[in-house]
Coordinates of C-alpha atoms in Angstrom, one line a residue:
X28 CA -8.4 -17.1 -36.7
X29 CA -11.4 -17.1 -39.0
X30 CA -14.8 -16.3 -37.6
X31 CA -17.2 -19.1 -38.7
X32 CA -20.3 -16.9 -39.3
X33 CA -18.7 -14.1 -41.3
X34 CA -15.5 -15.8 -42.5
X35 CA -13.6 -12.7 -41.3
X36 CA -10.0 -13.3 -40.6
X37 CA -8.8 -11.7 -37.3
X38 CA -5.5 -11.7 -35.5
X39 CA -5.2 -11.9 -31.7
X40 CA -2.5 -12.3 -29.1
X41 CA -3.0 -15.7 -27.4
X42 CA -4.9 -15.3 -24.1
X43 CA -2.4 -17.5 -22.2
X44 CA 0.8 -16.2 -23.7
X45 CA 3.7 -15.7 -21.2
X46 CA 5.5 -12.9 -22.9
X47 CA 4.5 -10.1 -25.2
X48 CA 6.7 -7.3 -26.5
X49 CA 6.2 -3.9 -28.2
X50 CA 8.2 -2.2 -30.9
X51 CA 6.8 1.3 -30.7
X52 CA 8.6 2.3 -33.9
X53 CA 6.5 -0.3 -35.8
X54 CA 3.2 -0.4 -33.9
X55 CA 1.7 0.5 -30.5
X56 CA 0.3 -3.0 -30.2
X57 CA 2.0 -5.9 -28.5
X58 CA 3.2 -9.1 -30.2
X59 CA 3.3 -12.5 -28.7
X60 CA 6.7 -14.1 -28.1
X61 CA 7.3 -17.8 -27.4
X62 CA 9.5 -17.6 -24.3
X63 CA 11.6 -20.7 -23.9
X64 CA 15.2 -19.7 -23.3
X65 CA 18.1 -22.3 -23.3
X66 CA 18.4 -24.2 -20.0
X67 CA 21.6 -22.3 -19.2
X68 CA 19.7 -19.0 -19.4
X69 CA 16.7 -20.1 -17.3
X70 CA 16.6 -18.8 -13.8
X71 CA 16.7 -21.5 -11.1
X72 CA 15.1 -20.6 -7.8
X73 CA 17.5 -21.0 -4.9
X74 CA 15.6 -19.9 -1.9
X75 CA 12.4 -21.1 -0.1
X76 CA 9.5 -18.8 0.5
X77 CA 9.9 -17.0 3.9
X78 CA 7.5 -17.8 6.7
X79 CA 4.2 -15.9 6.7
X80 CA 4.8 -12.7 8.7
X81 CA 2.9 -12.2 11.9
X82 CA 3.0 -8.5 11.3
X83 CA 2.6 -7.3 7.7
X84 CA 4.7 -4.2 7.1
X85 CA 4.1 -3.6 3.4
X86 CA 6.2 -1.6 1.0
X87 CA 4.1 -0.9 -2.1
X88 CA 6.4 -0.4 -5.1
X89 CA 6.4 0.1 -8.9
X90 CA 9.5 -1.3 -10.6
X91 CA 9.4 1.2 -13.4
X92 CA 9.6 4.3 -11.3
X93 CA 12.2 3.0 -8.8
X94 CA 15.1 5.3 -9.8
X95 CA 15.8 9.1 -9.8
X96 CA 16.6 8.8 -13.5
X97 CA 14.2 9.9 -16.2
X98 CA 13.6 6.5 -17.6
X99 CA 12.0 3.1 -16.9
X100 CA 13.8 1.1 -14.2
X101 CA 14.4 -2.6 -14.8
X102 CA 13.7 -5.7 -12.7
X103 CA 17.5 -6.1 -12.2
X104 CA 18.0 -2.6 -11.0
X105 CA 15.1 -3.0 -8.6
X106 CA 16.7 -6.3 -7.4
X107 CA 20.1 -4.8 -6.8
X108 CA 19.3 -1.3 -5.6
X109 CA 15.7 -1.1 -4.3
X110 CA 15.4 -4.4 -2.5
X111 CA 18.3 -3.7 -0.1
X112 CA 16.7 -0.3 0.7
X113 CA 13.4 -1.9 1.6
X114 CA 15.1 -4.5 3.8
X115 CA 17.2 -1.8 5.5
X116 CA 14.0 0.2 6.3
X117 CA 12.5 -2.8 8.1
X118 CA 9.6 -3.7 5.9
X119 CA 8.9 -7.4 5.5
X120 CA 6.4 -7.5 2.6
X121 CA 6.7 -6.0 -0.9
X122 CA 3.6 -5.3 -2.9
X123 CA 4.6 -5.1 -6.6
X124 CA 2.4 -3.0 -8.9
X125 CA 2.1 -3.1 -12.7
X126 CA 3.7 -6.5 -13.3
X127 CA 1.0 -8.0 -15.4
X128 CA 1.4 -6.7 -18.9
X129 CA -0.4 -3.5 -19.7
X130 CA -0.1 -1.6 -23.0
X131 CA -0.6 1.8 -21.6
X132 CA 2.2 2.7 -19.1
X133 CA 0.2 5.6 -17.7
X134 CA -2.5 3.2 -16.5
X135 CA -0.3 2.4 -13.6
X136 CA -0.7 -1.3 -14.5
X137 CA -4.5 -1.4 -14.1
X138 CA -5.4 -1.9 -17.8
X139 CA -4.2 -5.5 -18.3
X140 CA -3.8 -6.8 -21.8
X141 CA -2.0 -10.1 -21.2
X142 CA -2.8 -11.7 -17.8
X143 CA -0.1 -14.4 -17.9
X144 CA 2.7 -12.1 -19.2
X145 CA 5.2 -10.2 -16.9
X146 CA 5.7 -6.7 -18.3
X147 CA 8.5 -6.7 -20.8
X148 CA 9.2 -3.0 -20.4
X149 CA 11.1 -3.9 -17.2
X150 CA 13.1 -6.9 -18.5
X151 CA 12.6 -10.6 -19.0
X152 CA 10.6 -13.2 -17.1
X153 CA 13.9 -14.6 -15.8
X154 CA 14.8 -11.2 -14.4
X155 CA 11.5 -11.1 -12.5
X156 CA 12.1 -14.5 -11.1
X157 CA 15.5 -13.4 -9.8
X158 CA 13.9 -10.4 -8.2
X159 CA 11.4 -12.5 -6.3
X160 CA 14.0 -15.1 -5.3
X161 CA 16.4 -12.4 -4.1
X162 CA 13.6 -10.9 -2.0
X163 CA 13.0 -14.3 -0.5
X164 CA 16.7 -14.6 0.3
X165 CA 16.3 -11.4 2.3
X166 CA 13.3 -12.8 4.1
X167 CA 10.9 -10.5 2.3
X168 CA 7.4 -11.7 1.3
X169 CA 6.4 -10.7 -2.2
X170 CA 2.8 -9.9 -3.2
X171 CA 1.5 -9.2 -6.7
X172 CA -1.1 -6.5 -7.4
X173 CA -3.7 -8.7 -9.0
X174 CA -6.2 -7.1 -11.4
X175 CA -9.2 -9.4 -11.9
X176 CA -11.8 -6.7 -11.6
X177 CA -11.6 -5.6 -15.2
X178 CA -9.4 -5.8 -18.3
X179 CA -8.2 -3.5 -21.1
X180 CA -10.6 -2.9 -23.9
X181 CA -7.8 -3.5 -26.5
X182 CA -8.7 -6.0 -29.1
X183 CA -5.6 -6.7 -31.1
X184 CA -3.4 -7.4 -28.0
X185 CA -6.1 -7.9 -25.4
X186 CA -9.0 -10.2 -24.5
X187 CA -11.7 -7.8 -25.8
X188 CA -13.6 -9.3 -28.8
X189 CA -11.2 -12.2 -28.7
X190 CA -13.5 -14.4 -30.9
X191 CA -15.1 -11.4 -32.7
X192 CA -17.9 -11.1 -30.1
X193 CA -18.0 -8.9 -27.0
X194 CA -19.0 -11.7 -24.6
X195 CA -16.4 -14.4 -24.6
X196 CA -14.7 -13.3 -21.4
X197 CA -16.9 -10.4 -20.5
X198 CA -20.6 -9.6 -20.0
X199 CA -22.4 -8.6 -23.2
X200 CA -23.3 -5.0 -24.0
X201 CA -23.3 -2.3 -21.4
X202 CA -23.1 -4.7 -18.5
X203 CA -19.7 -5.7 -19.7
X204 CA -18.3 -2.1 -19.7
X205 CA -17.0 -0.1 -16.8
X206 CA -17.8 3.5 -17.8
X207 CA -15.4 5.2 -15.4
X208 CA -12.4 3.0 -16.1
X209 CA -13.2 2.6 -19.8
X210 CA -12.5 -1.1 -19.6
X211 CA -14.2 -4.5 -19.9
X212 CA -15.9 -6.4 -17.0
X213 CA -15.5 -10.2 -16.6
X214 CA -18.5 -12.5 -16.5
X215 CA -17.7 -14.4 -13.3
X216 CA -20.6 -16.7 -13.9
X217 CA -19.0 -18.3 -16.9
X218 CA -17.1 -21.5 -16.2
X219 CA -14.3 -20.8 -18.7
X220 CA -13.8 -17.4 -17.3
X221 CA -13.4 -18.9 -13.8
X222 CA -11.0 -21.4 -15.2
X223 CA -9.0 -18.7 -16.8
X224 CA -8.8 -16.4 -13.7
X225 CA -8.1 -19.2 -11.2
X226 CA -5.4 -20.6 -13.5
X227 CA -3.9 -17.1 -13.7
X228 CA -3.6 -17.1 -9.9
X229 CA -1.9 -20.4 -9.8
X230 CA 0.4 -19.4 -12.6
X231 CA 1.8 -16.4 -10.7
X232 CA 2.2 -18.5 -7.6
X233 CA 4.0 -21.4 -9.3
X234 CA 5.9 -19.8 -12.2
X235 CA 7.2 -16.8 -10.3
X236 CA 6.7 -17.9 -6.7
X237 CA 4.8 -14.9 -5.5
X238 CA 3.5 -15.2 -2.0
X239 CA 0.1 -13.8 -2.5
X240 CA -2.0 -11.0 -4.0
X241 CA -3.5 -7.7 -3.4
X242 CA -6.8 -7.8 -5.3
X243 CA -7.5 -4.5 -7.0
X244 CA -11.0 -3.1 -7.4
X245 CA -12.8 -5.6 -5.2
X246 CA -15.7 -3.2 -4.7
X247 CA -16.4 -3.3 -8.4
X248 CA -16.4 -7.1 -8.2
X249 CA -18.8 -7.3 -5.3
X250 CA -21.6 -5.1 -6.6
X251 CA -23.5 -4.8 -9.9
X252 CA -23.3 -1.0 -9.6
X253 CA -19.5 -1.4 -9.1
X254 CA -19.5 1.3 -6.5
X255 CA -20.2 4.0 -9.1
X256 CA -22.3 6.9 -7.7
X257 CA -23.0 4.9 -4.6
X258 CA -22.2 5.6 -0.9
X259 CA -22.0 3.1 1.8
X260 CA -23.7 3.9 5.2
X261 CA -22.9 0.5 6.8
X262 CA -26.5 -0.7 6.6
X263 CA -26.7 -4.4 6.0
X264 CA -29.2 -4.0 3.1
X265 CA -26.3 -2.6 1.1
X266 CA -24.3 -5.7 1.6
X267 CA -26.9 -8.4 1.2
X268 CA -29.4 -6.9 -1.2
X269 CA -30.1 -7.1 -5.0
X270 CA -27.0 -4.9 -5.8
X271 CA -24.6 -7.6 -4.8
X272 CA -23.0 -9.4 -7.7
X273 CA -23.3 -13.0 -6.5
X274 CA -21.1 -14.4 -9.3
X275 CA -18.3 -11.9 -8.3
X276 CA -18.6 -12.9 -4.6
X277 CA -18.5 -16.6 -5.5
X278 CA -15.4 -16.1 -7.6
X279 CA -13.6 -14.3 -4.8
X280 CA -14.6 -17.2 -2.4
X281 CA -13.3 -19.7 -4.9
X282 CA -10.0 -17.8 -5.4
X283 CA -9.3 -17.4 -1.7
X284 CA -10.3 -21.0 -0.9
X285 CA -8.1 -22.4 -3.7
X286 CA -5.1 -20.2 -2.8
X287 CA -5.2 -20.9 0.9
X288 CA -5.7 -24.6 0.3
X289 CA -2.9 -25.0 -2.1
X290 CA -0.6 -22.4 -0.5
X291 CA -1.3 -22.3 3.3
X292 CA 1.0 -19.3 3.8
X293 CA -0.5 -17.3 1.0
X294 CA -1.6 -13.7 1.8
X295 CA -4.6 -12.1 0.1
X296 CA -5.6 -8.5 0.5
X297 CA -8.8 -6.9 -0.6
X298 CA -9.1 -3.3 -1.9
X299 CA -12.7 -2.6 -0.9
X300 CA -14.2 0.7 0.1
X301 CA -17.6 -0.6 1.0
X302 CA -16.9 -2.4 4.3
X303 CA -18.4 -5.7 3.1
X304 CA -19.0 -7.9 6.3
X305 CA -17.0 -11.1 6.5
X306 CA -14.8 -10.2 3.6
X307 CA -11.8 -11.3 5.7
X308 CA -13.4 -14.3 7.4
X309 CA -12.6 -17.8 6.2
X310 CA -15.1 -19.5 3.8
X311 CA -15.6 -22.3 6.3
X312 CA -17.0 -19.6 8.7
X313 CA -19.2 -18.0 6.1
X314 CA -16.8 -15.4 4.8
X315 CA -15.2 -14.6 1.5
X316 CA -11.7 -15.6 2.7
X317 CA -9.3 -12.7 2.4
X318 CA -6.6 -12.2 5.0
X319 CA -6.7 -8.4 5.1
X320 CA -8.7 -5.5 3.8
X321 CA -7.3 -2.0 3.2
X322 CA -8.4 0.8 5.5
X323 CA -9.2 3.2 2.7
X324 CA -11.0 5.8 4.8
X325 CA -7.8 6.7 6.7
X326 CA -5.8 8.4 3.9
X327 CA -8.9 10.2 2.7
X328 CA -9.4 11.7 6.2
X329 CA -5.8 13.0 6.3
X330 CA -6.0 14.7 2.9
X331 CA -9.4 16.2 3.7
X332 CA -8.2 17.7 7.0
X333 CA -5.0 19.0 5.4
X334 CA -7.0 20.7 2.7
X335 CA -9.9 22.0 4.8
X336 CA -9.0 22.3 8.4
X337 CA -6.6 24.4 10.5
X338 CA -4.4 22.3 12.9
X339 CA -6.4 23.6 15.9
X340 CA -9.6 22.2 14.3
X341 CA -8.4 18.6 14.2
X342 CA -10.8 16.5 16.1
X343 CA -9.1 13.9 18.3
X344 CA -12.2 11.9 18.7
X345 CA -12.8 11.7 15.0
X346 CA -9.1 10.8 14.4
X347 CA -9.3 7.9 16.8
X348 CA -12.7 6.7 15.5
X349 CA -11.5 6.6 11.9
X350 CA -8.4 4.7 12.9
X351 CA -10.2 2.1 15.0
X352 CA -13.4 1.9 12.9
X353 CA -13.0 -1.6 11.6
X354 CA -14.7 -5.0 12.0
X355 CA -13.3 -6.8 15.0
X356 CA -11.9 -10.1 13.9
X357 CA -11.2 -9.0 10.3
X358 CA -7.6 -7.8 9.8
X359 CA -7.0 -4.4 8.3
X360 CA -4.0 -2.8 6.5
X361 CA -3.7 0.8 7.7
X362 CA -1.9 3.5 5.7
X363 CA -1.5 7.2 5.7
X364 CA -1.0 7.4 1.9
X365 CA -0.7 5.0 -1.0
X366 CA -0.2 5.3 -4.7
X367 CA -3.8 6.7 -5.0
X368 CA -2.8 9.8 -3.1
X369 CA 0.3 10.3 -5.1
X370 CA -1.3 10.3 -8.5
X371 CA -1.4 13.5 -10.6
X372 CA -4.2 15.8 -9.4
X373 CA -3.2 15.2 -5.8
X374 CA 0.0 15.5 -3.8
X375 CA 1.9 13.6 -1.2
X376 CA 1.3 14.4 2.4
X377 CA 4.5 16.3 2.8
X378 CA 3.7 18.3 -0.3
X379 CA 0.4 19.3 1.3
X380 CA 2.2 20.1 4.6
X381 CA 5.1 22.1 3.2
X382 CA 4.2 23.1 -0.4
X383 CA 6.7 25.4 -2.1
X384 CA 9.1 25.4 0.9
X385 CA 10.1 21.8 -0.1
X386 CA 12.1 23.5 -2.9
X387 CA 13.8 26.1 -0.7
X388 CA 14.1 24.9 2.9
X389 CA 14.8 21.2 3.0
X390 CA 18.6 21.7 3.2
X391 CA 20.0 21.6 6.7
X392 CA 21.9 24.8 5.8
X393 CA 18.7 26.7 5.2
X394 CA 16.4 28.2 7.8
X395 CA 14.3 25.7 9.8
X396 CA 11.1 27.6 9.2
X397 CA 7.8 27.1 11.0
X398 CA 6.3 25.5 7.8
X399 CA 9.1 22.9 7.6
X400 CA 9.0 22.2 11.3
X401 CA 5.3 21.7 11.2
X402 CA 5.6 19.5 8.0
X403 CA 8.2 17.2 9.4
X404 CA 6.5 16.9 12.8
X405 CA 3.0 16.1 11.4
X406 CA 4.5 13.7 8.8
X407 CA 6.1 11.6 11.5
X408 CA 3.1 11.8 13.9
X409 CA 0.5 10.9 11.2
X410 CA 2.5 7.8 10.3
X411 CA 3.1 6.8 13.9
X412 CA -0.5 7.0 15.0
X413 CA -1.6 5.2 11.8
X414 CA 0.9 2.5 12.4
X415 CA 0.0 2.0 16.1
X416 CA -3.7 2.5 16.1
X417 CA -5.0 1.9 12.5
X418 CA -4.9 -1.9 11.9
X419 CA -3.2 -5.2 11.9
X420 CA -0.9 -4.4 9.1
X421 CA 0.8 -1.2 7.7
X422 CA 1.4 -0.1 4.1
X423 CA 3.7 2.6 2.7
X424 CA 4.0 3.6 -1.0
X425 CA 7.5 3.8 -2.4
X426 CA 9.2 7.1 -1.5
X427 CA 6.5 8.4 0.9
X428 CA 8.6 7.1 3.8
X429 CA 10.8 10.1 3.3
X430 CA 8.1 12.5 2.2
X431 CA 8.6 12.3 -1.6
X432 CA 7.8 15.7 -3.1
X433 CA 5.2 16.4 -5.7
X434 CA 3.1 13.6 -7.3
X435 CA 3.2 10.8 -9.8
X436 CA 2.5 11.3 -13.5
X437 CA 3.5 8.8 -16.1
X438 CA 4.7 9.8 -19.6
X439 CA 1.7 10.6 -21.8
X440 CA 0.5 13.0 -24.5
X441 CA -0.7 15.5 -21.8
X442 CA 2.8 16.0 -20.4
X443 CA 4.9 15.6 -23.6
X444 CA 5.7 12.0 -22.6
X445 CA 7.9 13.3 -19.7
X446 CA 9.4 11.0 -17.1
X447 CA 10.0 13.9 -14.7
X448 CA 7.2 12.8 -12.3
X449 CA 7.5 9.1 -13.1
X450 CA 10.4 8.4 -10.8
X451 CA 11.3 8.1 -7.2
X452 CA 14.1 10.5 -6.1
X453 CA 16.0 8.2 -3.7
X454 CA 18.9 10.6 -4.0
X455 CA 17.0 12.9 -1.6
X456 CA 17.1 10.8 1.6
X457 CA 20.6 9.6 0.7
X458 CA 21.9 13.2 0.8
X459 CA 23.1 14.1 4.3
X460 CA 22.6 17.8 3.6
X461 CA 18.8 17.4 3.1
X462 CA 16.1 17.0 5.8
X463 CA 14.5 14.1 3.9
X464 CA 16.9 11.8 5.7
X465 CA 15.2 12.6 9.0
X466 CA 11.9 11.2 7.8
X467 CA 13.5 8.2 6.1
X468 CA 15.4 7.3 9.3
X469 CA 12.3 7.8 11.5
X470 CA 10.3 5.4 9.2
X471 CA 13.0 2.8 9.5
X472 CA 13.1 3.2 13.3
X473 CA 9.3 2.8 13.4
X474 CA 9.4 -0.4 11.3
X475 CA 12.2 -2.0 13.4
X476 CA 10.5 -1.1 16.7
X477 CA 7.4 -2.9 15.5
X478 CA 9.5 -5.9 14.6
X479 CA 10.7 -6.0 18.2
X480 CA 7.3 -5.3 20.0
X481 CA 4.9 -6.7 17.4
X482 CA 2.0 -4.3 18.0
X483 CA 0.4 -5.0 14.6
X484 CA -0.4 -8.6 15.5
X485 CA -1.3 -7.7 19.1
X486 CA -4.8 -7.0 20.4
X487 CA -6.4 -3.8 19.4
X488 CA -5.3 -0.7 21.3
X489 CA -7.0 0.6 24.5
X490 CA -7.5 4.4 24.0
X491 CA -7.5 6.0 27.5
X492 CA -7.5 9.7 26.5
X493 CA -8.9 11.9 23.6
X494 CA -8.5 15.4 25.0
X495 CA -10.0 17.9 22.5
X496 CA -8.8 21.0 24.4
X497 CA -5.2 19.8 24.8
X498 CA -5.2 17.9 21.5
X499 CA -3.7 14.9 23.3
X500 CA -4.3 11.2 22.5
X501 CA -3.1 8.4 24.7
X502 CA -3.4 4.6 24.1
X503 CA -1.8 1.3 25.0
X504 CA -1.0 -1.5 22.7
X505 CA 1.4 -4.4 22.9
X506 CA 2.5 -3.3 26.4
X507 CA 3.6 0.1 25.0
X508 CA 2.3 3.5 26.0
X509 CA 1.7 5.9 23.1
X510 CA 1.3 9.6 23.8
X511 CA 0.5 12.2 21.1
X512 CA 0.4 16.0 21.5
X513 CA -1.2 17.4 18.3
X514 CA -1.6 20.9 19.7
X515 CA -0.1 23.4 17.3
X516 CA 1.3 25.8 20.0
X517 CA 1.0 24.3 23.5
X518 CA 3.5 22.1 25.3
X519 CA 2.6 20.5 28.6
X520 CA 4.8 19.8 31.6
X521 CA 4.2 16.9 34.0
X522 CA 1.2 15.7 31.9
X523 CA -0.5 12.9 33.7
X524 CA -1.5 9.8 31.6
X525 CA -3.1 6.5 32.6
X526 CA -1.3 3.2 32.3
X527 CA -2.4 -0.3 33.2
X528 CA 0.9 -2.0 33.9
X529 CA 3.0 -0.7 36.8
X530 CA 6.7 -0.3 36.4
X531 CA 9.5 1.9 35.1
X532 CA 9.2 3.1 31.5
X533 CA 11.6 4.6 29.0
X534 CA 11.2 6.1 25.6
X535 CA 11.7 3.7 22.6
X536 CA 10.4 6.1 19.9
X537 CA 10.4 9.9 19.9
X538 CA 9.3 12.0 17.0
X539 CA 11.3 14.9 18.5
X540 CA 14.6 13.0 18.5
X541 CA 17.3 15.1 16.9
X542 CA 18.2 12.1 14.8
X543 CA 14.8 12.5 13.1
X544 CA 14.9 16.3 12.7
X545 CA 13.5 17.1 16.2
X546 CA 14.7 19.3 19.0
X547 CA 15.4 16.6 21.6
X548 CA 13.2 18.1 24.2
X549 CA 12.8 14.7 26.0
X550 CA 16.2 13.5 27.1
X551 CA 17.1 10.0 26.1
X552 CA 17.3 7.6 29.0
X553 CA 14.7 9.5 31.0
X554 CA 12.9 7.1 33.4
X555 CA 9.2 7.4 34.0
X556 CA 7.8 5.9 37.2
X557 CA 4.2 4.8 37.6
X558 CA 2.1 5.8 40.6
X559 CA -0.6 3.3 41.8
X560 CA -3.5 5.7 41.5
X561 CA -6.4 5.2 39.0
X562 CA -6.4 7.7 36.1
X563 CA -8.5 7.7 32.9
X564 CA -9.7 4.2 33.7
X565 CA -6.2 2.7 34.2
X566 CA -4.8 1.4 37.4
X567 CA -1.7 3.6 37.4
X568 CA -0.5 6.9 36.0
X569 CA 2.8 8.5 35.1
X570 CA 3.8 12.1 34.2
X571 CA 5.7 13.3 31.2
X572 CA 6.7 16.4 29.3
X573 CA 4.7 16.7 26.0
X574 CA 6.3 19.3 23.6
X575 CA 4.0 20.7 21.0
X576 CA 3.5 18.5 17.9
X577 CA 5.4 15.5 19.2
X578 CA 4.7 11.9 20.1
X579 CA 6.6 9.4 22.3
X580 CA 6.2 5.7 22.7
X581 CA 7.2 4.3 26.1
X582 CA 8.1 0.7 27.0
X583 CA 8.9 -1.1 30.3
X584 CA 12.6 -1.0 31.0
X585 CA 12.6 -4.8 31.3
X586 CA 11.8 -5.0 27.5
X587 CA 14.6 -2.7 26.3

């Protein structure tokens, strides 16, 4: 195009282009491609969208890292190899990251260049359509990680300075720059920007038949300070004062209202650290309209405790408070760790728990050391209590279900463009000689047990015991009795716990089951009988054996 004022000729990739490709041998920039394959090569969708799940058990995945091999995995490989694994584990929602085209692979997909283009590094648009359709055939809901909070600052293959100015899509000057992300910030008050972003949402829903979105960086969209250098105490002046970006709030309202009106079963999730009230309340009731928000304080707590506290210093009250500290009536996605905790500079939970012994003692032929025993036990307990107490949905990042070692680091100049840490080593849980299989099998048992009892879409839990001396937590949810003994050294015999519903109970989930790497100290088939005597505010009690660092979930025999 030619700029009218200066008559300067500039080249840009079309903003609405559906495919861009890169030839790194020629240029680091992306070139626009007119994608219109012959009818015989176009993918035809064969399967309807699955019903909206009552309980969202989300598997967060990145196509490019979904292989143990030192390379980029393709859409087709993900379809044929990773989707069956996700289905087998019992997850019912997939959240796909890094699909919208991004020039810098190491940005994890969060520096978008072309908003309407599916990343060509993984394959063709038809390959992505096959992936989504195959997931639907399996009954899996597919969400897209949607980045409307900012955009890449690239000019040649991005939206930045598209017409030669810095304010066509973005705010002018410093207001249009995110200093921490080194990216551009949209002007949500501009009609054409709204048209562009809303059309972008419809495009991904219609063209690729995604079932909804996880909106990234919502905190940055809600506030003019973008969350930079700002803490949130929960005071309402922080949510309804001059720091709120009203244009950003209105855009999110419009996006949610449009999506839920056109696609009634659509799911939208907000990544917001601020705790904005009514974020997950319908617009008609005065809210912003999301279905779920992410419980971002939970993984931060676990990492902080593992870094700074001895096991004996874990605060049962603080643990319960963090897990249940959410706005009643606004649904929350709980998680122990996501991709944020796996990025370079941090480590996965199992890496924090076991450290160097992951390299020497994860074989079943090696010594079952106290470090490995502790690591496997707490890994299972942390996930179980997060799943049962933390929210109305659950999320796991790809590979963390089996305690993926180390961290994520994409190829870049700083690591000699290595793929060593940009992969998921699915060979580990598939090896019967390695203890990773125990964590993988436990995660699957946990998901399928939720499928049967549906605690995620049940009322919030009733916590009847938080014993700081014994390090025991007891709660009830969905008719199940959950008992956790976090004590690092003590086991308890005939431990009395309260229960509201009388009857005979049996174990449906046991972290100490030998099938999950435990010692089997609670016999399968043990029957627990209630006694009609009030205990811890419940009408009945039962007594059980609580081995150190174990958890059990009990259900009425009639439900087995």
